[in-house]
Tab-separated table of C-alpha atoms in Angstrom:
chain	number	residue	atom	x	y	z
A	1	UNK	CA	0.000	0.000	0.000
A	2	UNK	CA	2.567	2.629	0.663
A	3	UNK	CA	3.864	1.812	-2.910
A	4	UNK	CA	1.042	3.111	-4.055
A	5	UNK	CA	0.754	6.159	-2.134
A	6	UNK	CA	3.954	7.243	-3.214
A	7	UNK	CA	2.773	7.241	-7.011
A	8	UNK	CA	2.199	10.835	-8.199
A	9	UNK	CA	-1.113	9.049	-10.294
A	10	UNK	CA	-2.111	7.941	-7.045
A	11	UNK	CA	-2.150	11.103	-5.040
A	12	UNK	CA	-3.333	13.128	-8.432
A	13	UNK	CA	-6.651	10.985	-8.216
A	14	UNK	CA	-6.621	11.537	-4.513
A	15	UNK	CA	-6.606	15.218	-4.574
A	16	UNK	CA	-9.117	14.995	-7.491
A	17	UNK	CA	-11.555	13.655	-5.871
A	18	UNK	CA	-10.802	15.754	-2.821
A	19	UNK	CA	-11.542	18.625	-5.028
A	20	UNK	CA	-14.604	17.138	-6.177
A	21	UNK	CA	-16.314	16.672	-2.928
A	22	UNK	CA	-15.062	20.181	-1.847
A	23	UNK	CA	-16.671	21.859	-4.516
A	24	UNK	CA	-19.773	19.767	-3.846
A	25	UNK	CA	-20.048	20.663	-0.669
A	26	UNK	CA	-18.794	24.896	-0.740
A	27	UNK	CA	-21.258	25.008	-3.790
A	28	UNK	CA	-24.438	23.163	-1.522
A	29	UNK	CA	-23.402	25.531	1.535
A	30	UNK	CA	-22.979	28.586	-0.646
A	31	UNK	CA	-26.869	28.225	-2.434
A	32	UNK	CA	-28.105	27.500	1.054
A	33	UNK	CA	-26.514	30.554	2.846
A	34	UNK	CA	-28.303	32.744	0.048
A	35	UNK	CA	-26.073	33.537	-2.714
A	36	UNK	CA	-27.646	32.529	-6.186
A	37	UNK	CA	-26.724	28.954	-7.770
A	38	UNK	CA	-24.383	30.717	-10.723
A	39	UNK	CA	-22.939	33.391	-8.154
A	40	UNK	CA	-22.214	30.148	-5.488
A	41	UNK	CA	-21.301	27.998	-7.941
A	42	UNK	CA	-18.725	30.110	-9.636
A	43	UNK	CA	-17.181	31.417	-6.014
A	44	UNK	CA	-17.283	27.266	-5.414
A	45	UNK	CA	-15.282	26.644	-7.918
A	46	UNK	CA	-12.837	29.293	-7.783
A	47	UNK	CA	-12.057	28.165	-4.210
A	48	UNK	CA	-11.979	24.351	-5.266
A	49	UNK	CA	-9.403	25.472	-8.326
A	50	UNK	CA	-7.279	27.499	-5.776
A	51	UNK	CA	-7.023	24.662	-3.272
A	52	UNK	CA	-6.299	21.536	-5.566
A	53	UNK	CA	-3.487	24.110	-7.497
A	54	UNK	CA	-1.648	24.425	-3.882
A	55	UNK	CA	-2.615	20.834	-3.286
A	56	UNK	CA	-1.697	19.234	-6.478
A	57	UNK	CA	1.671	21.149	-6.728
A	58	UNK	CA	2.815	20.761	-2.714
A	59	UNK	CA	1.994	16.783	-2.060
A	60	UNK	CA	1.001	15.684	-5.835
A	61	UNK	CA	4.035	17.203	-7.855
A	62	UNK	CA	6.368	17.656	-4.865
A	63	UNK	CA	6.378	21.236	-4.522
A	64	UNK	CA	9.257	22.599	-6.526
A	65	UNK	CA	7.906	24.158	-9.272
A	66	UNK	CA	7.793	28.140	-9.444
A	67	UNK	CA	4.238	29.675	-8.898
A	68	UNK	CA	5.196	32.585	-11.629
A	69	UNK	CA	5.455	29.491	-14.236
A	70	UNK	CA	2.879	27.057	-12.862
A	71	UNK	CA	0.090	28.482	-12.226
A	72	UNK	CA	-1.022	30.203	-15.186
A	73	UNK	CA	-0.345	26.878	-16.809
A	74	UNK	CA	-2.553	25.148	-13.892
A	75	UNK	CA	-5.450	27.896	-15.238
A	76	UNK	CA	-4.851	27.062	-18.458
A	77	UNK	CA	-5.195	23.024	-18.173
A	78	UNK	CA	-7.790	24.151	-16.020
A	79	UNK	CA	-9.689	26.106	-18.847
A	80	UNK	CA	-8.990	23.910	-21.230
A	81	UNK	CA	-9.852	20.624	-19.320
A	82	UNK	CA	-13.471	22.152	-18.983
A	83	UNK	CA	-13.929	23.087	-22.621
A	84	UNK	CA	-12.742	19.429	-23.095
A	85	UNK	CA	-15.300	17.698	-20.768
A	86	UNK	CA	-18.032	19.718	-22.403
A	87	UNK	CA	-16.974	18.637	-26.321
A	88	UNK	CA	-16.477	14.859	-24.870
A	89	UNK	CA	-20.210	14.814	-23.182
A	90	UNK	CA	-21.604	16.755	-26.278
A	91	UNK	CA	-20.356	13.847	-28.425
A	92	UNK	CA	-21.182	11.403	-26.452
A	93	UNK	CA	-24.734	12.103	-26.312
A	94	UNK	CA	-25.341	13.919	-29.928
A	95	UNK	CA	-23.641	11.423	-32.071
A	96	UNK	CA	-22.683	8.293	-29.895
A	97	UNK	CA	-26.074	7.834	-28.118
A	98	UNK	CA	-24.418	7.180	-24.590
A	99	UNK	CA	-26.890	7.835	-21.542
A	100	UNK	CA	-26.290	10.169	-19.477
A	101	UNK	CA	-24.159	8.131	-16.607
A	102	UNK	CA	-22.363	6.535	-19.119
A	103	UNK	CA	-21.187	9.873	-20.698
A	104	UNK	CA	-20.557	11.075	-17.308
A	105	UNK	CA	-17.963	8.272	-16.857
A	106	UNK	CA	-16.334	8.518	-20.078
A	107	UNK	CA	-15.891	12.640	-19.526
A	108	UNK	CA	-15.059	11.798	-16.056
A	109	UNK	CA	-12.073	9.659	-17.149
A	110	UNK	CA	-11.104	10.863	-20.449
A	111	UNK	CA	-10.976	14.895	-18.792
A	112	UNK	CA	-9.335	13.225	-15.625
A	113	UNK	CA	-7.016	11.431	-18.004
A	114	UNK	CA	-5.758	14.930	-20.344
A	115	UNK	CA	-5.373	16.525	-16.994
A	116	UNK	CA	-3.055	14.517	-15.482
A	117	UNK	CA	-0.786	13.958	-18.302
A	118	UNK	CA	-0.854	17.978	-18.990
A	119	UNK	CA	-0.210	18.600	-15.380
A	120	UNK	CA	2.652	16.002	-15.639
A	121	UNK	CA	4.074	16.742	-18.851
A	122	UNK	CA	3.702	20.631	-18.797
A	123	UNK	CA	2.545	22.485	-15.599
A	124	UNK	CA	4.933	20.391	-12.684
A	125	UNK	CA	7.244	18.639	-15.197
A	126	UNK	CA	9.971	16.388	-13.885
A	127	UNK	CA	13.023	18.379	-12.685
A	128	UNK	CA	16.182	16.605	-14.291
Protein backbone atom coordinates (compact mmCIF):
# COMPACT_ATOMS: atom_id res chain seq x y z
CA UNK A 1 0.00 0.00 0.00
CA UNK A 2 2.57 2.63 0.66
CA UNK A 3 3.86 1.81 -2.91
CA UNK A 4 1.04 3.11 -4.06
CA UNK A 5 0.75 6.16 -2.13
CA UNK A 6 3.95 7.24 -3.21
CA UNK A 7 2.77 7.24 -7.01
CA UNK A 8 2.20 10.83 -8.20
CA UNK A 9 -1.11 9.05 -10.29
CA UNK A 10 -2.11 7.94 -7.05
CA UNK A 11 -2.15 11.10 -5.04
CA UNK A 12 -3.33 13.13 -8.43
CA UNK A 13 -6.65 10.98 -8.22
CA UNK A 14 -6.62 11.54 -4.51
CA UNK A 15 -6.61 15.22 -4.57
CA UNK A 16 -9.12 14.99 -7.49
CA UNK A 17 -11.55 13.65 -5.87
CA UNK A 18 -10.80 15.75 -2.82
CA UNK A 19 -11.54 18.62 -5.03
CA UNK A 20 -14.60 17.14 -6.18
CA UNK A 21 -16.31 16.67 -2.93
CA UNK A 22 -15.06 20.18 -1.85
CA UNK A 23 -16.67 21.86 -4.52
CA UNK A 24 -19.77 19.77 -3.85
CA UNK A 25 -20.05 20.66 -0.67
CA UNK A 26 -18.79 24.90 -0.74
CA UNK A 27 -21.26 25.01 -3.79
CA UNK A 28 -24.44 23.16 -1.52
CA UNK A 29 -23.40 25.53 1.53
CA UNK A 30 -22.98 28.59 -0.65
CA UNK A 31 -26.87 28.23 -2.43
CA UNK A 32 -28.10 27.50 1.05
CA UNK A 33 -26.51 30.55 2.85
CA UNK A 34 -28.30 32.74 0.05
CA UNK A 35 -26.07 33.54 -2.71
CA UNK A 36 -27.65 32.53 -6.19
CA UNK A 37 -26.72 28.95 -7.77
CA UNK A 38 -24.38 30.72 -10.72
CA UNK A 39 -22.94 33.39 -8.15
CA UNK A 40 -22.21 30.15 -5.49
CA UNK A 41 -21.30 28.00 -7.94
CA UNK A 42 -18.73 30.11 -9.64
CA UNK A 43 -17.18 31.42 -6.01
CA UNK A 44 -17.28 27.27 -5.41
CA UNK A 45 -15.28 26.64 -7.92
CA UNK A 46 -12.84 29.29 -7.78
CA UNK A 47 -12.06 28.17 -4.21
CA UNK A 48 -11.98 24.35 -5.27
CA UNK A 49 -9.40 25.47 -8.33
CA UNK A 50 -7.28 27.50 -5.78
CA UNK A 51 -7.02 24.66 -3.27
CA UNK A 52 -6.30 21.54 -5.57
CA UNK A 53 -3.49 24.11 -7.50
CA UNK A 54 -1.65 24.43 -3.88
CA UNK A 55 -2.62 20.83 -3.29
CA UNK A 56 -1.70 19.23 -6.48
CA UNK A 57 1.67 21.15 -6.73
CA UNK A 58 2.82 20.76 -2.71
CA UNK A 59 1.99 16.78 -2.06
CA UNK A 60 1.00 15.68 -5.84
CA UNK A 61 4.03 17.20 -7.86
CA UNK A 62 6.37 17.66 -4.86
CA UNK A 63 6.38 21.24 -4.52
CA UNK A 64 9.26 22.60 -6.53
CA UNK A 65 7.91 24.16 -9.27
CA UNK A 66 7.79 28.14 -9.44
CA UNK A 67 4.24 29.67 -8.90
CA UNK A 68 5.20 32.58 -11.63
CA UNK A 69 5.46 29.49 -14.24
CA UNK A 70 2.88 27.06 -12.86
CA UNK A 71 0.09 28.48 -12.23
CA UNK A 72 -1.02 30.20 -15.19
CA UNK A 73 -0.34 26.88 -16.81
CA UNK A 74 -2.55 25.15 -13.89
CA UNK A 75 -5.45 27.90 -15.24
CA UNK A 76 -4.85 27.06 -18.46
CA UNK A 77 -5.19 23.02 -18.17
CA UNK A 78 -7.79 24.15 -16.02
CA UNK A 79 -9.69 26.11 -18.85
CA UNK A 80 -8.99 23.91 -21.23
CA UNK A 81 -9.85 20.62 -19.32
CA UNK A 82 -13.47 22.15 -18.98
CA UNK A 83 -13.93 23.09 -22.62
CA UNK A 84 -12.74 19.43 -23.10
CA UNK A 85 -15.30 17.70 -20.77
CA UNK A 86 -18.03 19.72 -22.40
CA UNK A 87 -16.97 18.64 -26.32
CA UNK A 88 -16.48 14.86 -24.87
CA UNK A 89 -20.21 14.81 -23.18
CA UNK A 90 -21.60 16.75 -26.28
CA UNK A 91 -20.36 13.85 -28.43
CA UNK A 92 -21.18 11.40 -26.45
CA UNK A 93 -24.73 12.10 -26.31
CA UNK A 94 -25.34 13.92 -29.93
CA UNK A 95 -23.64 11.42 -32.07
CA UNK A 96 -22.68 8.29 -29.89
CA UNK A 97 -26.07 7.83 -28.12
CA UNK A 98 -24.42 7.18 -24.59
CA UNK A 99 -26.89 7.83 -21.54
CA UNK A 100 -26.29 10.17 -19.48
CA UNK A 101 -24.16 8.13 -16.61
CA UNK A 102 -22.36 6.54 -19.12
CA UNK A 103 -21.19 9.87 -20.70
CA UNK A 104 -20.56 11.08 -17.31
CA UNK A 105 -17.96 8.27 -16.86
CA UNK A 106 -16.33 8.52 -20.08
CA UNK A 107 -15.89 12.64 -19.53
CA UNK A 108 -15.06 11.80 -16.06
CA UNK A 109 -12.07 9.66 -17.15
CA UNK A 110 -11.10 10.86 -20.45
CA UNK A 111 -10.98 14.89 -18.79
CA UNK A 112 -9.33 13.23 -15.63
CA UNK A 113 -7.02 11.43 -18.00
CA UNK A 114 -5.76 14.93 -20.34
CA UNK A 115 -5.37 16.53 -16.99
CA UNK A 116 -3.06 14.52 -15.48
CA UNK A 117 -0.79 13.96 -18.30
CA UNK A 118 -0.85 17.98 -18.99
CA UNK A 119 -0.21 18.60 -15.38
CA UNK A 120 2.65 16.00 -15.64
CA UNK A 121 4.07 16.74 -18.85
CA UNK A 122 3.70 20.63 -18.80
CA UNK A 123 2.55 22.49 -15.60
CA UNK A 124 4.93 20.39 -12.68
CA UNK A 125 7.24 18.64 -15.20
CA UNK A 126 9.97 16.39 -13.88
CA UNK A 127 13.02 18.38 -12.68
CA UNK A 128 16.18 16.60 -14.29
Amino acid sequence: MTDLVQTRLFRFLTVGVAAALLLFALSWLLVSLGLSPFLGSLLAYALTVAVAYWAQRGWTFGGQHDHARALPRYLAVQAGCAVFSGAVSHIAVAYLGMSAPAMSALMTVATSTLSYLLSSLWVFPMRA
